Amino acid sequence: MDIIKRNVLENSRPTDAVNEILEIDYFKHYLALKNPKQIQEFAQHMKRYLYMYMPNAGYEVADTKRYSERKLEACLIATKNWHVGDEIKLLTGVIATLDPKDDAELKKGNRDFSVMWSSRKKCTCLFLGPARFANHDCNSNCRFIAHGLNSIIFKVVKEIKCGDEITVFYGQHYFGENNCECKCVTCEKRNTGYYTLSSTSPPTIATKESAVKTNTRPTRKRKPPASHEDYIQTTHKNRRSKCSAPPISDEEEEAEGRVKKKLKVMSIDFICNENNKKETERRKSDSALLGLPQDTIVNSNQLQKELTIVVQPDLYQSQGSPSYSTNADSAISLSPEADNKEGGILDDEDMDVLDQFLDDLSDLSSVSSNMSLFDEPVLKKQKNHSCTKPKKEKDLTCIACLRPLQNIPEQVGPDANLTHELATWTWSPSAVFTDWRPKRCPRCERHFTIFGQEWPTRREKKMVKKGRKSKNKKSAPMKTTATETAVTEVVATDTTVTNATVTDAAVTNAVINTAADLLPNNQLNDAPSELVTSSLLSEDIKL
Ligand SMILES: C[S@@+](CC[C@H](N)C(=O)[O-])C[C@H]1O[C@@H](n2cnc3c(N)ncnc32)[C@H](O)[C@@H]1O
């Protein structure tokens, strides 16, 4: 974390961070047998993940219970206001093609990745990078747009407020016919998708019969529409029992499984020229594609402009963490530019275009909250907090986002025992012995640990060098310990981001190992230890 803090948070130089990280023995060892091209790809991909720590990234990877009752899933949350037409350039994804051998290998490994069928490339692909954590909304606030041959960034199509979930539109039938299983906020508001209500009046005999015939599922009682913010705070219980709807039956469970196993279609607009016709075409193509053999799905006109991918995210569901490796990197076609790179892993040229963007920190002015730890109101709150009797847990609110601090362990991760311990350690080692109460929700604690400022502020802070006074008198040193940092990072990556991609594994393993050293009782024994080699990606991002 120190490397990231120094290079990315403070100096906006992800390239320097990558170069430093690659000097760590762990990565040296991992890359020892890779060729220069592979090393460069690895470095580029690591950089994609480091962008999320940039002061002006404008988003974070967070967790949500919206999309699954059984486990936390990852989501993208805006940490500033975004406006229609903006491009979220530091939120990127990559399509990495897999050759049949790698494909078979992945299936064997049974891993959970965003696996897609690319109609343009006519092969299976992995969707990697932070962009893969974008969830679907039927009235999404963003669209994927192409950036080069394989890269994707986000274009804002609806105003996004700080704290909103960043969403995209996967396709008209991705979650079953007409997205009948979609759990997005829009469906919740509109009573569509998963939230479709059958008649609220008691069913007559006739309607009961017809329900049986048409295999209608039981009425779903709906709770008031909730924003992402509300959602992660309130869905600590099984949502059906919370809504006092009947518990999920075996048949329903099975039916849901069947729907999930159906081929899923995700359309990514590979649009260099956006227009309305495209949207219509895309939706048409989605419906036409359902159920068709994969290689019949391409319309040659569309091919020029759009990549339609069939996604089977359940194809490679993880079962434990089998250790294996693939040589998927060999299947990736590098851009000629990248092929021609010689010498060092990354050079300054790589960053020229990006630097221009990154140096423009005016973006920060649009961060909606300027609250910092050292701002008066927060200090006041903290004072009050420490000298008054702890309130009842239900009365406590997060000092950063003011959301209620309830059911904290359940907000952190799916494994109650592990995450409770992690949560405890993340917040305070003395918590076990005192009447200690958390000050922040896990998200804000994580943010504070990493950025040293209250969520969502990421003002740039320069390190105070020995013998030199800081120009910014207000800035103060980070107040977190190495243990806190490491543990928080593990919570963020391993537990929260449940479907971590292969490179996540490689990049975060270093952090996990550090954390394991620092944690008592080997709490992280279950952390994945293998490095998966299929993560290397094809294209440099030119921002
Ligand atoms: C590309 S991933 C998005 C990131 C994902 N939440 C994760 O943690 O990896 C797509 C998966 O997210 C979930 N998802 C996204 N949007 C959804 C929606 N509107 N309704 C239900 N599930 C959704 C589904 O499990 C889907 O297969």
Coordinates of C-alpha atoms and ligand atoms in Angstrom, one line a residue:
M1 CA 0.0 0.0 0.0
D2 CA 2.9 2.3 0.7
I3 CA 3.9 2.1 -3.0
I4 CA 0.4 2.9 -4.1
K5 CA 0.0 5.7 -1.7
R6 CA 3.2 7.4 -2.6
N7 CA 3.0 7.0 -6.4
V8 CA -0.7 6.9 -7.2
L9 CA -2.5 8.8 -4.4
E10 CA 0.1 11.4 -3.9
N11 CA 1.9 11.8 -7.2
S12 CA -0.6 10.5 -9.7
R13 CA 2.1 8.3 -11.3
P14 CA 0.7 4.8 -11.6
T15 CA 3.6 3.9 -13.9
D16 CA 6.1 4.5 -11.2
A17 CA 3.9 2.4 -8.8
V18 CA 3.9 -0.5 -11.3
N19 CA 7.6 -0.3 -11.8
E20 CA 8.2 -0.4 -8.1
I21 CA 5.7 -3.2 -7.5
L22 CA 7.4 -5.3 -10.1
E23 CA 10.6 -4.9 -8.1
I24 CA 9.1 -6.8 -5.2
D25 CA 10.5 -10.3 -5.0
Y26 CA 7.1 -11.9 -5.2
F27 CA 6.4 -10.4 -8.6
K28 CA 10.0 -10.8 -9.8
H29 CA 9.6 -14.5 -9.1
Y30 CA 6.3 -14.6 -10.8
L31 CA 7.5 -12.9 -13.9
A32 CA 10.9 -14.6 -14.1
L33 CA 9.9 -16.9 -16.8
K34 CA 7.7 -14.6 -18.8
N35 CA 8.8 -12.9 -22.0
P36 CA 9.1 -9.1 -22.3
K37 CA 5.7 -9.0 -24.1
Q38 CA 4.0 -10.8 -21.3
I39 CA 5.6 -8.7 -18.7
Q40 CA 4.5 -5.6 -20.4
E41 CA 1.0 -6.9 -20.6
F42 CA 1.0 -7.8 -17.0
A43 CA 2.2 -4.3 -16.1
Q44 CA -0.4 -2.6 -18.2
H45 CA -3.1 -4.6 -16.6
M46 CA -1.8 -3.8 -13.1
K47 CA -2.0 -0.2 -14.1
R48 CA -5.6 -0.5 -15.0
Y49 CA -6.3 -1.5 -11.4
L50 CA -4.1 1.2 -10.0
Y51 CA -6.1 3.8 -11.8
M52 CA -8.9 3.3 -9.4
Y53 CA -6.8 4.8 -6.6
M54 CA -6.1 8.0 -8.6
P55 CA -7.4 11.1 -6.9
N56 CA -9.6 11.9 -9.8
A57 CA -10.7 8.3 -10.6
G58 CA -14.3 9.2 -9.6
Y59 CA -15.3 5.7 -8.7
E60 CA -14.5 2.8 -6.4
V61 CA -15.2 -0.9 -6.3
A62 CA -17.6 -1.6 -3.5
D63 CA -19.9 -4.4 -2.4
T64 CA -23.6 -4.9 -2.6
K65 CA -26.2 -7.5 -1.7
R66 CA -28.6 -6.3 -4.3
Y67 CA -27.8 -9.0 -6.9
S68 CA -27.5 -12.1 -4.8
E69 CA -29.1 -13.3 -1.6
R70 CA -26.3 -15.7 -0.9
K71 CA -23.2 -13.7 -1.3
L72 CA -21.9 -10.2 -1.6
E73 CA -21.1 -9.1 -5.1
A74 CA -19.0 -6.3 -6.4
C75 CA -20.3 -3.1 -7.8
L76 CA -18.9 0.2 -9.0
I77 CA -19.8 3.3 -7.0
A78 CA -19.3 6.9 -8.1
T79 CA -17.2 8.9 -5.8
K80 CA -18.0 12.2 -7.5
N81 CA -20.8 13.6 -9.6
W82 CA -20.6 12.6 -13.2
H83 CA -22.5 14.4 -16.0
V84 CA -24.0 13.2 -19.3
G85 CA -21.3 12.9 -21.9
D86 CA -18.5 12.4 -19.5
E87 CA -16.1 9.5 -20.1
I88 CA -15.0 7.7 -17.0
K89 CA -11.5 7.2 -18.4
L90 CA -9.9 5.6 -15.4
L91 CA -12.5 2.9 -15.3
T92 CA -11.4 0.5 -17.9
G93 CA -11.9 -3.1 -19.0
V94 CA -10.3 -5.3 -21.5
I95 CA -11.4 -8.2 -23.7
A96 CA -8.9 -10.9 -23.6
T97 CA -9.3 -13.7 -26.2
L98 CA -8.8 -17.2 -25.1
D99 CA -7.6 -20.0 -27.4
P100 CA -9.5 -23.3 -27.2
K101 CA -6.8 -24.8 -25.0
D102 CA -7.1 -22.0 -22.4
D103 CA -10.9 -22.2 -22.7
A104 CA -10.9 -25.9 -21.8
E105 CA -8.4 -25.2 -19.0
L106 CA -10.7 -22.6 -17.5
K107 CA -13.6 -24.9 -17.6
K108 CA -11.7 -27.5 -15.8
G109 CA -10.6 -25.0 -13.2
N110 CA -14.3 -24.1 -12.8
R111 CA -13.4 -20.5 -12.0
D112 CA -15.8 -17.7 -11.9
F113 CA -14.9 -15.2 -14.5
S114 CA -16.9 -13.0 -16.9
V115 CA -16.6 -15.3 -19.8
M116 CA -18.0 -14.1 -23.1
W117 CA -18.4 -15.2 -26.6
S118 CA -17.1 -12.6 -29.0
S119 CA -19.1 -12.6 -32.2
R120 CA -16.5 -10.3 -33.8
K121 CA -13.5 -12.4 -32.8
K122 CA -15.4 -15.7 -32.9
C123 CA -13.9 -17.0 -29.8
T124 CA -14.3 -17.1 -26.1
C125 CA -13.1 -14.0 -24.3
L126 CA -12.5 -12.9 -20.7
F127 CA -13.8 -9.5 -19.7
L128 CA -11.2 -8.2 -17.3
G129 CA -10.2 -5.1 -15.4
P130 CA -12.3 -3.0 -13.0
A131 CA -15.0 -2.4 -15.7
R132 CA -16.1 -6.0 -15.3
F133 CA -17.6 -5.1 -11.9
A134 CA -20.2 -2.9 -13.6
N135 CA -23.7 -4.4 -13.0
H136 CA -26.7 -4.1 -15.2
D137 CA -29.5 -1.7 -14.9
C138 CA -32.4 -1.5 -17.3
N139 CA -32.1 2.2 -17.3
S140 CA -28.4 2.4 -16.9
N141 CA -26.4 5.5 -16.3
C142 CA -23.5 4.5 -18.5
R143 CA -22.6 2.7 -21.7
F144 CA -19.5 0.8 -22.5
I145 CA -17.6 2.4 -25.3
A146 CA -14.7 1.0 -27.2
H147 CA -11.2 2.4 -26.6
G148 CA -8.9 0.8 -29.2
L149 CA -9.4 -2.7 -30.3
N150 CA -9.9 -4.4 -27.0
S151 CA -10.3 -1.8 -24.4
I152 CA -13.5 -0.4 -22.9
I153 CA -14.3 2.7 -21.0
F154 CA -17.5 4.2 -19.7
K155 CA -19.6 6.9 -21.2
V156 CA -22.1 8.6 -18.9
V157 CA -25.6 8.7 -20.4
K158 CA -27.5 9.8 -17.3
E159 CA -26.5 12.1 -14.5
I160 CA -24.7 10.2 -11.7
K161 CA -24.5 11.5 -8.2
C162 CA -21.7 10.7 -5.8
G163 CA -22.6 7.5 -4.1
D164 CA -24.7 6.2 -7.0
E165 CA -24.0 2.8 -8.5
I166 CA -22.4 3.0 -11.9
T167 CA -24.4 0.7 -14.2
V168 CA -24.5 -0.4 -17.8
F169 CA -27.1 -2.1 -20.0
Y170 CA -26.1 -5.8 -20.7
G171 CA -28.9 -6.6 -23.1
Q172 CA -32.6 -7.0 -23.3
H173 CA -32.7 -10.7 -22.3
Y174 CA -29.6 -11.2 -20.3
F175 CA -31.5 -12.0 -17.2
G176 CA -34.0 -14.3 -18.8
E177 CA -36.7 -13.3 -21.2
N178 CA -37.2 -9.5 -21.0
N179 CA -34.9 -9.6 -18.1
C180 CA -37.5 -11.2 -15.9
E181 CA -34.8 -12.0 -13.3
C182 CA -33.2 -8.6 -13.3
K183 CA -32.7 -7.1 -9.8
C184 CA -31.7 -3.6 -10.8
V185 CA -33.0 -0.5 -9.1
T186 CA -35.0 0.4 -12.1
C187 CA -36.9 -2.9 -12.1
E188 CA -37.4 -2.5 -8.4
K189 CA -38.9 1.0 -9.0
R190 CA -41.0 -0.2 -11.9
N191 CA -42.1 -3.5 -10.5
T192 CA -40.5 -5.3 -13.4
G193 CA -38.0 -8.0 -13.8
Y194 CA -37.4 -9.9 -10.5
Y195 CA -39.8 -7.4 -8.8
T196 CA -42.7 -8.1 -11.1
L197 CA -45.8 -8.3 -9.0
S198 CA -48.7 -10.7 -9.7
S199 CA -52.1 -9.5 -8.7
T200 CA -52.2 -8.1 -5.2
S201 CA -55.8 -9.2 -4.6
P202 CA -56.3 -12.7 -3.2
P203 CA -56.2 -15.0 -6.2
T204 CA -59.4 -16.6 -7.4
I205 CA -59.6 -20.3 -8.2
A206 CA -59.3 -19.4 -11.8
T207 CA -56.3 -17.3 -11.4
K208 CA -54.7 -19.9 -9.2
E209 CA -55.2 -22.5 -12.0
S210 CA -53.9 -20.2 -14.6
A211 CA -50.9 -19.4 -12.4
V212 CA -50.2 -23.1 -12.3
K213 CA -50.6 -23.5 -16.0
T214 CA -48.4 -20.5 -16.8
N215 CA -46.0 -21.5 -14.1
T216 CA -46.2 -18.1 -12.6
R217 CA -44.1 -17.7 -9.5
P218 CA -45.6 -16.5 -6.2
T219 CA -46.2 -12.8 -5.7
R220 CA -43.1 -11.0 -4.7
K221 CA -43.8 -8.4 -2.1
R222 CA -41.9 -5.4 -2.8
K223 CA -40.1 -3.1 -0.4
P224 CA -39.8 0.6 -1.3
P225 CA -37.3 1.3 -4.1
A226 CA -33.9 1.8 -2.7
S227 CA -30.8 3.4 -4.0
H228 CA -27.6 1.5 -3.8
E229 CA -26.8 3.4 -0.7
D230 CA -29.9 2.3 1.1
Y231 CA -29.5 -1.2 -0.2
I232 CA -26.2 -2.2 1.2
Q233 CA -27.3 -0.9 4.6
T234 CA -30.7 -2.5 4.8
T235 CA -30.5 -5.8 3.1
H236 CA -28.7 -7.6 5.9
K237 CA -31.5 -10.2 6.1
N238 CA -32.7 -12.4 3.4
R239 CA -34.8 -9.9 1.4
R240 CA -37.7 -12.3 1.0
S241 CA -38.0 -12.9 4.7
K242 CA -37.5 -9.2 5.4
C243 CA -40.4 -8.5 3.0
S244 CA -42.3 -11.2 4.7
A245 CA -42.8 -13.0 1.4
P246 CA -42.9 -16.8 1.5
P247 CA -39.5 -18.4 1.8
I248 CA -38.0 -19.5 -1.5
S249 CA -39.2 -22.9 -2.4
D250 CA -37.0 -25.7 -3.9
E251 CA -38.9 -25.5 -7.2
E252 CA -38.4 -21.8 -7.4
E253 CA -34.8 -22.1 -6.5
E254 CA -34.5 -24.7 -9.2
A255 CA -36.3 -22.5 -11.7
E256 CA -34.0 -19.7 -10.9
G257 CA -31.1 -21.9 -11.5
R258 CA -32.5 -22.9 -14.8
V259 CA -32.9 -19.3 -15.9
K260 CA -29.4 -18.6 -14.8
K261 CA -28.0 -21.4 -16.7
K262 CA -29.6 -20.2 -19.9
L263 CA -27.3 -18.6 -22.4
K264 CA -26.8 -14.9 -21.5
V265 CA -26.3 -12.2 -23.9
M266 CA -24.4 -9.1 -23.2
S267 CA -24.0 -6.4 -25.7
I268 CA -21.1 -4.1 -25.5
D269 CA -21.4 -1.2 -27.8
F270 CA -18.2 -1.1 -29.6
I271 CA -19.2 2.2 -31.0
C272 CA -16.8 4.6 -32.3
N273 CA -19.7 6.6 -33.8
E274 CA -22.6 6.5 -31.5
N275 CA -26.1 7.0 -32.8
N276 CA -29.6 6.1 -31.8
K277 CA -30.0 3.5 -34.6
K278 CA -27.3 1.6 -32.8
E279 CA -29.3 1.2 -29.7
T280 CA -32.3 -0.1 -31.7
E281 CA -30.1 -2.5 -33.6
R282 CA -28.5 -3.7 -30.5
R283 CA -31.7 -4.5 -28.8
K284 CA -33.0 -6.2 -31.9
S285 CA -29.9 -8.3 -32.1
D286 CA -30.2 -9.3 -28.5
S287 CA -33.6 -10.8 -28.9
A288 CA -32.7 -12.5 -32.1
L289 CA -29.7 -14.0 -30.6
L290 CA -31.4 -15.8 -27.7
G291 CA -31.2 -19.5 -28.1
L292 CA -29.3 -19.4 -31.4
P293 CA -26.1 -21.3 -31.8
Q294 CA -23.2 -19.0 -30.9
D295 CA -21.6 -18.8 -34.3
T296 CA -24.8 -17.8 -36.1
I297 CA -25.3 -14.7 -34.2
V298 CA -23.3 -12.2 -36.2
N299 CA -24.9 -9.8 -38.5
S300 CA -22.1 -8.6 -40.8
N301 CA -23.3 -5.0 -40.8
Q302 CA -23.1 -4.9 -37.1
L303 CA -19.8 -6.5 -37.0
Q304 CA -18.2 -3.3 -38.2
K305 CA -19.5 -1.3 -35.3
E306 CA -20.5 -3.5 -32.6
L307 CA -19.3 -6.5 -30.7
T308 CA -22.0 -8.7 -29.3
I309 CA -20.8 -11.1 -26.7
V310 CA -22.6 -14.0 -25.2
V311 CA -21.8 -14.2 -21.6
Q312 CA -22.0 -17.3 -19.4
P313 CA -20.9 -16.0 -16.1
D314 CA -22.1 -19.2 -14.4
L315 CA -20.0 -21.4 -16.7
Y316 CA -17.0 -21.3 -14.5
Q317 CA -18.4 -20.9 -11.0
S318 CA -15.6 -21.2 -8.5
Q319 CA -15.6 -24.2 -6.2
G320 CA -12.8 -23.6 -3.7
S321 CA -9.7 -22.4 -5.3
P322 CA -8.1 -25.1 -7.4
S323 CA -4.6 -24.2 -8.3
Y324 CA -3.9 -24.2 -11.9
S325 CA -2.5 -22.1 -14.6
T326 CA -3.3 -21.4 -18.2
N327 CA -1.2 -19.9 -20.9
A328 CA -4.0 -17.6 -21.9
D329 CA -1.5 -14.8 -22.3
S330 CA -0.3 -16.5 -25.5
A331 CA -3.7 -16.2 -27.0
I332 CA -3.9 -12.5 -26.7
S333 CA -3.2 -10.4 -29.7
L334 CA -1.1 -7.4 -28.9
S335 CA -1.5 -4.2 -30.6
P336 CA 1.4 -3.6 -33.0
E337 CA 2.4 -0.7 -30.9
A338 CA 2.8 -2.8 -27.9
D339 CA 4.6 -5.5 -29.9
N340 CA 7.2 -3.0 -30.9
K341 CA 8.0 -1.8 -27.4
E342 CA 11.5 -2.5 -26.4
G343 CA 13.6 -2.0 -23.3
G344 CA 11.9 -1.2 -20.0
I345 CA 8.5 -2.4 -19.0
L346 CA 6.9 0.9 -19.3
D347 CA 8.3 4.1 -20.5
D348 CA 7.3 7.7 -20.2
E349 CA 5.8 7.7 -23.6
D350 CA 3.2 5.3 -22.4
M351 CA 1.9 7.9 -20.1
D352 CA 2.2 11.1 -22.1
V353 CA -1.5 11.2 -23.1
L354 CA -2.6 9.9 -19.7
D355 CA -0.5 12.3 -17.7
Q356 CA -2.1 15.3 -19.4
F357 CA -5.4 14.0 -18.1
L358 CA -4.2 13.0 -14.7
D359 CA -2.4 16.3 -14.1
D360 CA -5.7 18.1 -14.5
L361 CA -6.8 17.8 -11.0
S362 CA -9.5 20.3 -11.4
D363 CA -11.8 17.3 -11.5
L364 CA -11.5 17.2 -7.8
S365 CA -13.5 20.3 -7.4
S366 CA -16.5 18.3 -8.4
V367 CA -16.1 15.9 -5.6
S368 CA -19.3 16.5 -3.7
S369 CA -18.0 16.1 -0.2
N370 CA -15.0 18.0 0.9
M371 CA -15.1 16.7 4.3
S372 CA -11.8 15.6 5.6
L373 CA -10.8 14.0 8.8
F374 CA -9.3 17.3 9.9
D375 CA -12.3 19.3 9.1
E376 CA -14.0 20.7 12.2
P377 CA -17.4 19.0 12.1
V378 CA -15.8 15.7 11.9
L379 CA -13.4 16.5 14.7
K380 CA -16.4 17.6 16.8
K381 CA -18.2 14.4 16.1
Q382 CA -15.2 12.4 17.0
K383 CA -14.8 14.3 20.3
N384 CA -18.4 13.8 21.2
H385 CA -18.0 10.2 20.2
S386 CA -15.1 9.5 22.5
C387 CA -16.4 11.3 25.6
T388 CA -20.0 10.4 25.6
K389 CA -21.4 7.1 26.5
P390 CA -21.6 4.9 23.5
K391 CA -25.1 5.1 22.0
K392 CA -27.1 2.0 21.3
E393 CA -25.7 0.4 18.1
K394 CA -28.8 1.2 16.2
D395 CA -28.4 4.9 16.8
L396 CA -24.9 5.1 15.5
T397 CA -24.1 6.5 12.1
C398 CA -21.0 6.4 10.0
I399 CA -19.1 9.7 10.6
A400 CA -18.3 9.9 6.9
C401 CA -21.6 9.1 5.1
L402 CA -24.0 9.3 8.0
R403 CA -25.6 5.9 7.2
P404 CA -26.6 3.8 10.1
L405 CA -24.0 1.4 11.4
Q406 CA -26.0 -1.7 11.7
N407 CA -25.1 -5.3 11.2
I408 CA -21.5 -4.4 10.4
P409 CA -20.0 -7.8 9.9
E410 CA -22.7 -8.7 7.5
Q411 CA -21.9 -5.7 5.4
V412 CA -18.3 -6.8 5.1
G413 CA -18.4 -10.3 3.6
P414 CA -20.1 -13.6 3.1
D415 CA -18.2 -15.6 5.6
A416 CA -19.5 -14.5 8.9
N417 CA -16.8 -15.9 11.2
L418 CA -13.9 -14.8 9.1
T419 CA -15.3 -11.4 8.2
H420 CA -16.3 -10.6 11.7
E421 CA -12.8 -11.1 12.8
L422 CA -11.5 -9.2 9.9
A423 CA -14.0 -6.5 10.5
T424 CA -12.9 -6.3 14.1
W425 CA -9.3 -6.2 13.2
T426 CA -9.9 -3.7 10.5
W427 CA -11.6 -1.3 12.8
S428 CA -9.7 -1.8 16.0
P429 CA -7.6 -4.6 17.5
S430 CA -8.8 -3.5 21.0
A431 CA -12.4 -3.9 20.0
V432 CA -12.5 -7.4 21.4
F433 CA -11.9 -6.2 24.9
T434 CA -13.7 -2.9 25.1
D435 CA -17.0 -1.4 24.6
W436 CA -15.7 -0.1 21.3
R437 CA -18.1 0.9 18.5
P438 CA -17.1 1.5 14.9
K439 CA -17.1 5.1 13.7
R440 CA -17.5 4.3 10.0
C441 CA -19.2 1.8 7.9
P442 CA -16.8 -0.7 6.2
R443 CA -16.8 1.2 2.9
C444 CA -15.9 4.5 4.5
E445 CA -13.4 2.8 6.8
R446 CA -11.7 1.2 3.8
H447 CA -11.7 4.5 2.0
F448 CA -10.2 6.3 5.1
T449 CA -7.6 3.7 5.5
I450 CA -6.5 4.0 1.9
F451 CA -6.9 7.7 1.3
G452 CA -6.5 9.1 4.8
Q453 CA -9.5 11.2 4.2
E454 CA -13.2 10.7 4.7
W455 CA -15.2 9.1 1.9
P456 CA -15.4 10.2 -0.9
T457 CA -12.6 12.8 -0.6
R458 CA -9.4 12.0 -2.3
R459 CA -7.6 15.3 -2.3
E460 CA -4.0 15.0 -3.3
K461 CA -1.6 15.0 -0.4
K462 CA 2.1 15.3 -0.8
M463 CA 4.4 13.4 1.6
V464 CA 6.2 15.6 4.0
K465 CA 9.9 14.9 3.2
K466 CA 12.5 15.1 5.9
G467 CA 14.0 18.6 6.2
R468 CA 11.3 20.1 4.0
K469 CA 8.2 21.7 5.1
S470 CA 5.0 20.8 3.4
K471 CA 3.5 23.5 1.2
N472 CA 0.1 22.5 2.2
K473 CA -0.2 23.2 5.9
K474 CA -3.5 21.5 6.2
S475 CA -2.3 18.2 5.0
A476 CA -1.4 15.7 7.7
P477 CA 0.3 12.3 7.6
M478 CA -1.9 9.2 7.2
K479 CA -3.0 7.9 10.4
T480 CA -3.2 4.2 9.6
T481 CA -1.0 1.4 10.6
A482 CA 0.4 -1.2 8.2
T483 CA -1.8 -3.8 9.8
E484 CA -4.9 -1.8 9.2
T485 CA -4.0 -1.1 5.7
A486 CA -3.2 -4.7 4.8
V487 CA -6.3 -6.1 6.5
T488 CA -8.6 -3.5 5.0
E489 CA -7.2 -4.3 1.6
V490 CA -7.9 -8.0 2.0
V491 CA -11.5 -7.3 3.0
A492 CA -11.8 -5.1 0.0
T493 CA -10.3 -7.5 -2.5
D494 CA -10.8 -11.0 -1.3
T495 CA -14.0 -10.9 0.5
T496 CA -15.8 -8.0 -0.9
V497 CA -14.9 -8.5 -4.5
T498 CA -16.1 -12.0 -4.7
N499 CA -15.4 -12.7 -8.3
A500 CA -11.9 -11.4 -8.5
T501 CA -10.3 -11.7 -11.9
V502 CA -7.1 -13.5 -12.5
T503 CA -5.0 -10.5 -12.4
D504 CA -6.7 -9.4 -9.2
A505 CA -5.4 -12.6 -7.8
A506 CA -1.9 -11.9 -8.9
V507 CA -1.9 -8.3 -7.8
T508 CA -3.7 -8.7 -4.5
N509 CA -1.8 -11.9 -3.5
A510 CA 1.1 -9.7 -2.5
V511 CA -1.2 -7.7 -0.3
I512 CA -2.8 -10.8 1.1
N513 CA 0.6 -12.2 2.0
T514 CA 1.6 -9.1 3.7
A515 CA -1.6 -9.2 5.7
A516 CA -1.1 -12.8 6.6
D517 CA 2.2 -11.9 8.1
L518 CA 0.6 -9.2 10.1
L519 CA -2.6 -11.0 11.2
P520 CA -2.8 -13.2 14.2
N521 CA -4.0 -16.8 14.1
N522 CA -3.4 -17.2 10.4
Q523 CA -6.8 -15.7 9.6
L524 CA -6.0 -15.5 6.0
N525 CA -5.2 -19.1 5.5
D526 CA -8.1 -19.4 3.1
A527 CA -6.9 -16.6 0.9
P528 CA -6.1 -17.8 -2.6
S529 CA -2.4 -18.4 -2.9
E530 CA -2.0 -19.4 -6.5
L531 CA -1.0 -17.1 -9.2
V532 CA -3.0 -17.6 -12.3
T533 CA -1.1 -16.8 -15.4
S534 CA -3.9 -16.1 -17.8
S535 CA -4.3 -12.5 -16.9
L536 CA -2.2 -10.8 -19.4
L537 CA -3.9 -8.5 -21.6
S538 CA -3.6 -7.1 -25.0
E539 CA -3.9 -3.5 -25.2
D540 CA -2.4 -0.4 -23.8
I541 CA -5.0 2.1 -22.8
K542 CA -4.5 5.4 -24.4
L543 CA -6.4 7.9 -22.3
Ligands
LIG1 C1 -20.0 -8.7 -15.1 S1 -20.6 -9.2 -13.6 C2 -20.8 -7.8 -12.7 C3 -20.1 -7.8 -11.4 C4 -20.6 -8.8 -10.4 N1 -21.6 -8.1 -9.5 C5 -19.5 -9.4 -9.5 O1 -19.5 -9.3 -8.3 O2 -18.6 -10.0 -10.2 C6 -22.2 -9.8 -14.0 C7 -22.9 -10.5 -12.8 O3 -23.4 -9.6 -11.8 C8 -24.7 -9.9 -11.4 N2 -25.7 -8.8 -11.8 C9 -25.3 -7.7 -12.5 N3 -26.4 -7.0 -12.7 C10 -27.5 -7.6 -12.3 C11 -28.9 -7.4 -12.3 N4 -29.4 -6.3 -12.8 N5 -29.7 -8.3 -11.7 C12 -29.2 -9.4 -11.2 N6 -27.9 -9.7 -11.2 C13 -27.0 -8.9 -11.7 C14 -25.1 -11.2 -12.0 O4 -24.6 -12.2 -11.1 C15 -24.2 -11.2 -13.3 O5 -23.9 -12.5 -13.7

